[in-house]
PDB file of C-alpha atoms in Angstrom:
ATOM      1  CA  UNK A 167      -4.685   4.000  33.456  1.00 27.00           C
ATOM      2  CA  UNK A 168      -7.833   4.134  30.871  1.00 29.00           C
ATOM      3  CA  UNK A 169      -6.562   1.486  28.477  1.00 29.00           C
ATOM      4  CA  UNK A 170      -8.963  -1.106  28.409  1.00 31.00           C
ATOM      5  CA  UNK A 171      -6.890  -3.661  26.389  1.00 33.00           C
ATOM      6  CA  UNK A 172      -3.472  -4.550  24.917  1.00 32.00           C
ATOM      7  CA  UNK A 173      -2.082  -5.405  21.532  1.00 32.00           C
ATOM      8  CA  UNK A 174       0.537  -8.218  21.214  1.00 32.00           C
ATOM      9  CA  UNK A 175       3.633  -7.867  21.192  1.00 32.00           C
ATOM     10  CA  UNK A 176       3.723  -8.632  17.266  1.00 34.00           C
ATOM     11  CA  UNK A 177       1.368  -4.874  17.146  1.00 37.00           C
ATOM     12  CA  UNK A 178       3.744  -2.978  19.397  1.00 35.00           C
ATOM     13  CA  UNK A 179       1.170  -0.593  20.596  1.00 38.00           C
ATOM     14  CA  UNK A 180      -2.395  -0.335  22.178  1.00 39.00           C
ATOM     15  CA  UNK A 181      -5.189  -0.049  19.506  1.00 41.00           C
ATOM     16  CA  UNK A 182      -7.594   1.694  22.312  1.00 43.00           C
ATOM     17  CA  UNK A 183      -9.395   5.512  22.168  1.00 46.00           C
ATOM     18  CA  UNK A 184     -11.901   7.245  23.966  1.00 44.00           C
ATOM     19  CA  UNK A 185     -12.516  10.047  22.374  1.00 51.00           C
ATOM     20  CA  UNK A 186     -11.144  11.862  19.550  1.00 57.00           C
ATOM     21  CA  UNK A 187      -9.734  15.750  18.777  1.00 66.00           C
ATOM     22  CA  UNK A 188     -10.739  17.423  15.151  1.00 70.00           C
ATOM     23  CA  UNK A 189      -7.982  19.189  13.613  1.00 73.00           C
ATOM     24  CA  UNK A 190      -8.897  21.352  10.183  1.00 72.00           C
ATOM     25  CA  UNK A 191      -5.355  20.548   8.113  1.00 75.00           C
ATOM     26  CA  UNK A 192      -2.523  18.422   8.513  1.00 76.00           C
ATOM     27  CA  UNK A 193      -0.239  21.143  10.140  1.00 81.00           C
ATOM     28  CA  UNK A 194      -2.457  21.431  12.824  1.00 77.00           C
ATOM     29  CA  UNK A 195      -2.588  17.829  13.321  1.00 75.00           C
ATOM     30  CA  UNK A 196       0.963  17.611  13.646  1.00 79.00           C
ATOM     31  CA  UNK A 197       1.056  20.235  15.881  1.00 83.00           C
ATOM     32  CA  UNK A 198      -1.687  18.903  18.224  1.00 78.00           C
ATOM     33  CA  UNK A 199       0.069  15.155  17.821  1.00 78.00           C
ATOM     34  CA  UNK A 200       3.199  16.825  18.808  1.00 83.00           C
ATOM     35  CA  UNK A 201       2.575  18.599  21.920  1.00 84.00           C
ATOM     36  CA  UNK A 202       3.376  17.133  25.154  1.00 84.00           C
ATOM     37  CA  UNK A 203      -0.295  17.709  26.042  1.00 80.00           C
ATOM     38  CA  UNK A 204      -1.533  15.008  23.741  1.00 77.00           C
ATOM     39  CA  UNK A 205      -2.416  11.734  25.085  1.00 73.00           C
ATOM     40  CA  UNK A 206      -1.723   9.401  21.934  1.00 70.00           C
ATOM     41  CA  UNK A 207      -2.863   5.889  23.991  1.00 67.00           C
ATOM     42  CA  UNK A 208      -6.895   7.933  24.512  1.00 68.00           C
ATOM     43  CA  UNK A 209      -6.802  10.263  22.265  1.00 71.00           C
ATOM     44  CA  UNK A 210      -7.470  10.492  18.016  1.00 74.00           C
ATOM     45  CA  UNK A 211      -6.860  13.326  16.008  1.00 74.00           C
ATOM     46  CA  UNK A 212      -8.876  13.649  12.865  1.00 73.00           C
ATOM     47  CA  UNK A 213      -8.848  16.233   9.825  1.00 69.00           C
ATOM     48  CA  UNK A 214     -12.365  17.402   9.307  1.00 66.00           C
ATOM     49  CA  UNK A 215     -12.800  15.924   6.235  1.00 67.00           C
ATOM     50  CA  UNK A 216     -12.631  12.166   8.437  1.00 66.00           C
ATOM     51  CA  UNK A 217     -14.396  13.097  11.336  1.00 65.00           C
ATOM     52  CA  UNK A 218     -17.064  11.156  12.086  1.00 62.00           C
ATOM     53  CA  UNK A 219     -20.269  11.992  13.842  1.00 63.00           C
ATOM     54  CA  UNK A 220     -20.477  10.854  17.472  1.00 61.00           C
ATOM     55  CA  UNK A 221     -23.175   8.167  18.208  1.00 57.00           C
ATOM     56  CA  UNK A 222     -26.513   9.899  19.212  1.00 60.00           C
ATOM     57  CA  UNK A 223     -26.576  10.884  22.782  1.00 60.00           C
ATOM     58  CA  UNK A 224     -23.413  10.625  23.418  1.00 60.00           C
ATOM     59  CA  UNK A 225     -21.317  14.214  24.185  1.00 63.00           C
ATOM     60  CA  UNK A 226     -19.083  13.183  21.945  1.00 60.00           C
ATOM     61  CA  UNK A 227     -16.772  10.696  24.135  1.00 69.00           C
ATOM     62  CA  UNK A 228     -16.418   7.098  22.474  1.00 75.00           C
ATOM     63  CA  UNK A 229     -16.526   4.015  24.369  1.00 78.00           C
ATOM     64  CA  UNK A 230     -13.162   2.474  24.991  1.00 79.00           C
ATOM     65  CA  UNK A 231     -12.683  -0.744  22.871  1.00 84.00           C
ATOM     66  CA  UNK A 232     -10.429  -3.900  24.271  1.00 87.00           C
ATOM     67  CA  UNK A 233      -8.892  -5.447  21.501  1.00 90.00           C
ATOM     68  CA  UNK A 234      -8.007  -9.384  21.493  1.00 90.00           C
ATOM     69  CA  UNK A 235      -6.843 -11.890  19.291  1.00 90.00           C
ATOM     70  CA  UNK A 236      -4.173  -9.656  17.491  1.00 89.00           C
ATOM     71  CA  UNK A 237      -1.968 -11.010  14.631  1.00 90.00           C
ATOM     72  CA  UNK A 238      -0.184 -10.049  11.494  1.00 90.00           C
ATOM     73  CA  UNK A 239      -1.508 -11.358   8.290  1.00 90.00           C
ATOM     74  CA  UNK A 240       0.710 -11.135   4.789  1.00 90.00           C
ATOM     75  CA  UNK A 241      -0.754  -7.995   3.884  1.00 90.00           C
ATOM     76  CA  UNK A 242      -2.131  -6.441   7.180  1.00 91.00           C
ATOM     77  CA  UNK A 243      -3.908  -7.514  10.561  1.00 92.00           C
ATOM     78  CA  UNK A 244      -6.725  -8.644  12.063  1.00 94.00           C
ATOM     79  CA  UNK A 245      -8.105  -8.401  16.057  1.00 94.00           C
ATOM     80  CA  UNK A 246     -11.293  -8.751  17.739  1.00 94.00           C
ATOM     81  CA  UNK A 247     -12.490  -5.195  18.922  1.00 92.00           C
ATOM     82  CA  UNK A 248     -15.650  -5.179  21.781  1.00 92.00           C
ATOM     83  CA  UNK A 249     -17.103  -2.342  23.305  1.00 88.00           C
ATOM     84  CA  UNK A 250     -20.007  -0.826  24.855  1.00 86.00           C
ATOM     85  CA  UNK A 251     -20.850   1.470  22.185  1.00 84.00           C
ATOM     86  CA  UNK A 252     -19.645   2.293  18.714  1.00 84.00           C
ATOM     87  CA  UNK A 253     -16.484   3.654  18.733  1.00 83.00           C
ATOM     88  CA  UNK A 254     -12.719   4.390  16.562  1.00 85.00           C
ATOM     89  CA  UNK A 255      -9.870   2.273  16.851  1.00 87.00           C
ATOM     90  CA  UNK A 256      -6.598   3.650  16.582  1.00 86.00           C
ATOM     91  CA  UNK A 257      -4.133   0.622  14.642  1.00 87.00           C
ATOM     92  CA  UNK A 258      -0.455   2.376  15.031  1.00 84.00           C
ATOM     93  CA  UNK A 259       0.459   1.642  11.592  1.00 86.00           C
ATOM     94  CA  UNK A 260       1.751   4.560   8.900  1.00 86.00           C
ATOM     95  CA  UNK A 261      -1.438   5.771   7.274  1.00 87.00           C
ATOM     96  CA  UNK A 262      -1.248   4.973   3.276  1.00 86.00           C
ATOM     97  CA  UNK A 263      -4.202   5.011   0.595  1.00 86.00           C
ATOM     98  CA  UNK A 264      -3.760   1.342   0.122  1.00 91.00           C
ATOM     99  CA  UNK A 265      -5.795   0.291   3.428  1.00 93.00           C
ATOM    100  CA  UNK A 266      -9.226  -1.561   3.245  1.00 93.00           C
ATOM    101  CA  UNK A 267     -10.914  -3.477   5.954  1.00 95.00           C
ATOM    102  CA  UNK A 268     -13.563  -5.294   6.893  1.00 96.00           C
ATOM    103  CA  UNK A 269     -15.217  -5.060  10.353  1.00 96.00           C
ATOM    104  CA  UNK A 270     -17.709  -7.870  10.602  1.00 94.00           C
ATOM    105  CA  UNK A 271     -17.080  -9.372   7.559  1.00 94.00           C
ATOM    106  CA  UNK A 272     -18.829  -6.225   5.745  1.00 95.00           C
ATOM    107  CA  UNK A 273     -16.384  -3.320   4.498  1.00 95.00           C
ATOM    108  CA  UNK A 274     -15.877  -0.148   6.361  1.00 92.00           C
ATOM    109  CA  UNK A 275     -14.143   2.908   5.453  1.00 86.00           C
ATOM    110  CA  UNK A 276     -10.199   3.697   7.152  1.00 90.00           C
ATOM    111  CA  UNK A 277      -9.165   6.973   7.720  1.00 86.00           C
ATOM    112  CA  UNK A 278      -6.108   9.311   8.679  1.00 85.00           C
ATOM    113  CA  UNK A 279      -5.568   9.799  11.914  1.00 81.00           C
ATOM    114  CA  UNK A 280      -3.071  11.150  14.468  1.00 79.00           C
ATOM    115  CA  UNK A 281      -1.495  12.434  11.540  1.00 77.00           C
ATOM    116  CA  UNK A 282      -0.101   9.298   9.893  1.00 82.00           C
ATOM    117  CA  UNK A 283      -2.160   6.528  11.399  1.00 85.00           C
ATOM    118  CA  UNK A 284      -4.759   4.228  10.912  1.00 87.00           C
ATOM    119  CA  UNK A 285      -8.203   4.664  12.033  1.00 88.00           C
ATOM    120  CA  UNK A 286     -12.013   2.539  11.523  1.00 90.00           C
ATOM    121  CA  UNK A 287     -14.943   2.459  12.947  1.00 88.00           C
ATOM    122  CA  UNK A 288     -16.646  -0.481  14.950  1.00 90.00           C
ATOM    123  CA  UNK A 289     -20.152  -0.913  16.179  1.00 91.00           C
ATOM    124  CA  UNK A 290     -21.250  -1.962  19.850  1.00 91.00           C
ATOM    125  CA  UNK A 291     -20.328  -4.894  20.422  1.00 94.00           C
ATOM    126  CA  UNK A 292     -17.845  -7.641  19.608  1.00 95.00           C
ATOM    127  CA  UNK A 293     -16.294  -7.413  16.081  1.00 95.00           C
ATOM    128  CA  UNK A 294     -13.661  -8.904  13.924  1.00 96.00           C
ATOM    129  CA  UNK A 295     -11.463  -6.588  11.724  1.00 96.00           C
ATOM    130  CA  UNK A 296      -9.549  -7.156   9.350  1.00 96.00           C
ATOM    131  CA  UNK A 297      -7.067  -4.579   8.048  1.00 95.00           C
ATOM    132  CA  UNK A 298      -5.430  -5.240   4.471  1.00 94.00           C
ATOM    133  CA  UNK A 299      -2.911  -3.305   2.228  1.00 93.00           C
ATOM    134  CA  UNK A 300      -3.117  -3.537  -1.724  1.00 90.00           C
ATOM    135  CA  UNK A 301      -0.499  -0.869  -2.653  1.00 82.00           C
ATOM    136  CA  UNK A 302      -1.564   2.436  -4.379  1.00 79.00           C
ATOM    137  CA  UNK A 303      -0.382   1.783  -7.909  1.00 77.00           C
ATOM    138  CA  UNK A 304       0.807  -2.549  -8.299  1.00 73.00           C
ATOM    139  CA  UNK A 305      -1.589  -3.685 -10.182  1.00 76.00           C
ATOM    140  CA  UNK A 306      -0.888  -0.951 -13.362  1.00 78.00           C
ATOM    141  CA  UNK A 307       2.833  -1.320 -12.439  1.00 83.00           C
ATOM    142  CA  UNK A 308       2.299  -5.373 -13.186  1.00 86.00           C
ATOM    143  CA  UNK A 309       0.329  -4.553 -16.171  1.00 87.00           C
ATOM    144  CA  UNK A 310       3.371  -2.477 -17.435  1.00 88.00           C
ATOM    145  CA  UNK A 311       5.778  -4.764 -16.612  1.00 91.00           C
ATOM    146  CA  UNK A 312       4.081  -7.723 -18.197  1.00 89.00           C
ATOM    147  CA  UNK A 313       3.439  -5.265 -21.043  1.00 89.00           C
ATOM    148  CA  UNK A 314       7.187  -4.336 -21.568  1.00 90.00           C
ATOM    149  CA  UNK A 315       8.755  -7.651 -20.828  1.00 89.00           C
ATOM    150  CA  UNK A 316       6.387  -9.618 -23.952  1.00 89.00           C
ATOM    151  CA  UNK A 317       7.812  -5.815 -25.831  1.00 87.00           C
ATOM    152  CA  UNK A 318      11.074  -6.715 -25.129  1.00 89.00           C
ATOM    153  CA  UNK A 319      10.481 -10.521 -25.933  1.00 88.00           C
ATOM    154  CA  UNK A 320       8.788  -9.702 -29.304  1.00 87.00           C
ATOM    155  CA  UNK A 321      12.023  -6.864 -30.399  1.00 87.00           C
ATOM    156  CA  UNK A 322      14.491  -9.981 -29.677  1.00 87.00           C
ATOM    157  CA  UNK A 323      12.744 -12.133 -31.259  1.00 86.00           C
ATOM    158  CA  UNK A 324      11.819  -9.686 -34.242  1.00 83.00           C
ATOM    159  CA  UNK A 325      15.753  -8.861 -34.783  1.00 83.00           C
ATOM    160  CA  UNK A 326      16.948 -12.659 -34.266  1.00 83.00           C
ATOM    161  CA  UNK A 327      15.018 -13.453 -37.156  1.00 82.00           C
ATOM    162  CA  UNK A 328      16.161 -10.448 -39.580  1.00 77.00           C
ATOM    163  CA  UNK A 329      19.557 -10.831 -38.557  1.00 75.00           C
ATOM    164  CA  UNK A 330      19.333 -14.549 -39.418  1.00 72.00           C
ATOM    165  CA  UNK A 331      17.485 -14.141 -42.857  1.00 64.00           C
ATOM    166  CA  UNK A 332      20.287 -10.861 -43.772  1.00 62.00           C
ATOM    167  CA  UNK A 333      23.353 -13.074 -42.856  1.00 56.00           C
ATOM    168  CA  UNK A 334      22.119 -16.567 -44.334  1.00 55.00           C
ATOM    169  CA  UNK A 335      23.128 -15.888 -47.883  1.00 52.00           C
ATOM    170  CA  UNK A 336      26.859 -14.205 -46.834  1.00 54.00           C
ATOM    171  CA  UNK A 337      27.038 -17.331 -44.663  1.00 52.00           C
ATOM    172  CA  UNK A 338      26.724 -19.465 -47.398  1.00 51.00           C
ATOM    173  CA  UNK A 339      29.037 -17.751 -49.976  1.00 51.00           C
ATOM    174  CA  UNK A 340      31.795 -17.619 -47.087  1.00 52.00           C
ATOM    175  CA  UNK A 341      31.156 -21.320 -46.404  1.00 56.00           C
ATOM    176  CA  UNK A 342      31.607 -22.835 -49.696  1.00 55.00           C
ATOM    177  CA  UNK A 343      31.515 -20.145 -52.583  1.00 55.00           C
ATOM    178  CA  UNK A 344      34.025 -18.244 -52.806  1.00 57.00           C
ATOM    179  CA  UNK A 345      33.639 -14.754 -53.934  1.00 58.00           C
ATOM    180  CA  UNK A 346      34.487 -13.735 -57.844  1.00 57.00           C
ATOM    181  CA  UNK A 347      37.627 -12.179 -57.843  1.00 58.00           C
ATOM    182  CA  UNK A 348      37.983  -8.661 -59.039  1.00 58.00           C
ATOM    183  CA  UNK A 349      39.633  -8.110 -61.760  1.00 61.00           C
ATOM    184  CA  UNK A 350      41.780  -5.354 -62.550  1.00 58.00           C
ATOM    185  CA  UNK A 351      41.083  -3.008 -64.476  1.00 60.00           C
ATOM    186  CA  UNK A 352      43.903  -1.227 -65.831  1.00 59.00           C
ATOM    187  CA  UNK A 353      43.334   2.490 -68.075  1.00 62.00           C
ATOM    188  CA  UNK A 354      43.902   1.304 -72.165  1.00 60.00           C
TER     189      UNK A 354
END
């Protein structure tokens, strides 16, 4: 077995890799993810437009990293990832453009791998990341809703007070005035 570490049970999954499989489109991804020849708990598959460069003198195999102190947060997780050399970890969670983290308290990029996962990079070393989703799209869908709910408020309110002014003075005449009667009019 090459994993060097385990996830919680609260991840599901082993966040390890040791080395990683460019693919140039997303149906070759799938395909390579697919096959029964792919190891998914060692192996990454990136499109080219994520790959990363391989640490200098390296042939292109990443350390392993053993991940510790795992945990959900509200919107995302956070573990401790160590390893000899800098490397990709692997977080088996569905791949979305909403994903920022932080590796070392400083920000670092996420990117698409094994077709629909997560993937960053961490240095040599031990490092704290922290993974966090901010939906694509909230915030302008709470600016529209806030927008169209004071709309809405401001139409009631703009009718309740024109039906109010064009009904007070047939209120009043029903009330207490009676209306002129009509008189007939007959042809002379």
């Amino acid at each position: 077995d090459r994993l060097a570490g385990t996830v919680p049970a609260t991840l599901g999954r082993d966040l390890v890799l040791d080395w990683r499989d460019v693919r140039a489109d997303d149906a070759a991804a799938l395909e390579r993810f697919t096959s029964a020849a792919f190891a998914a708990n060692t192996a990454v598959i990136l499109l080219s437009e994520d790959a990363v460069t391989p640490p200098a003198g390296t042939d292109g195999t990443l350390p392993v990293a053993t991940i510790t102190d795992a945990s959900r947060t509200t919107n995302g997780y956070r573990f401790t990832a160590t390893a000899a050399g800098e490397t990709l970890v692997v977080v088996p969670v569905n791949w979305s453009g909403g994903w920022s983290a932080t590796v070392g308290g400083h920000e670092a990029g996420v990117v698409r791998g094994n077709y629909n996962q997560l993937v960053v990079r961490v240095p040599a070393g031990s490092s704290r990341v922290s993974l966090h989703f901010h939906p694509p799209g909230l915030t302008a869908g709470i600016v529209v809703s806030v927008l169209s709910a004071l709309a809405l408020v401001g139409l009631i309110v703009k009718e309740t007070t024109k039906t109010r002014g064009s009904t007070k003075g047939h209120e009043d005449r029903h009330l207490g005035n009676p209306r002129p009667k009509t008189q007939d009019l007959k042809p002379s």
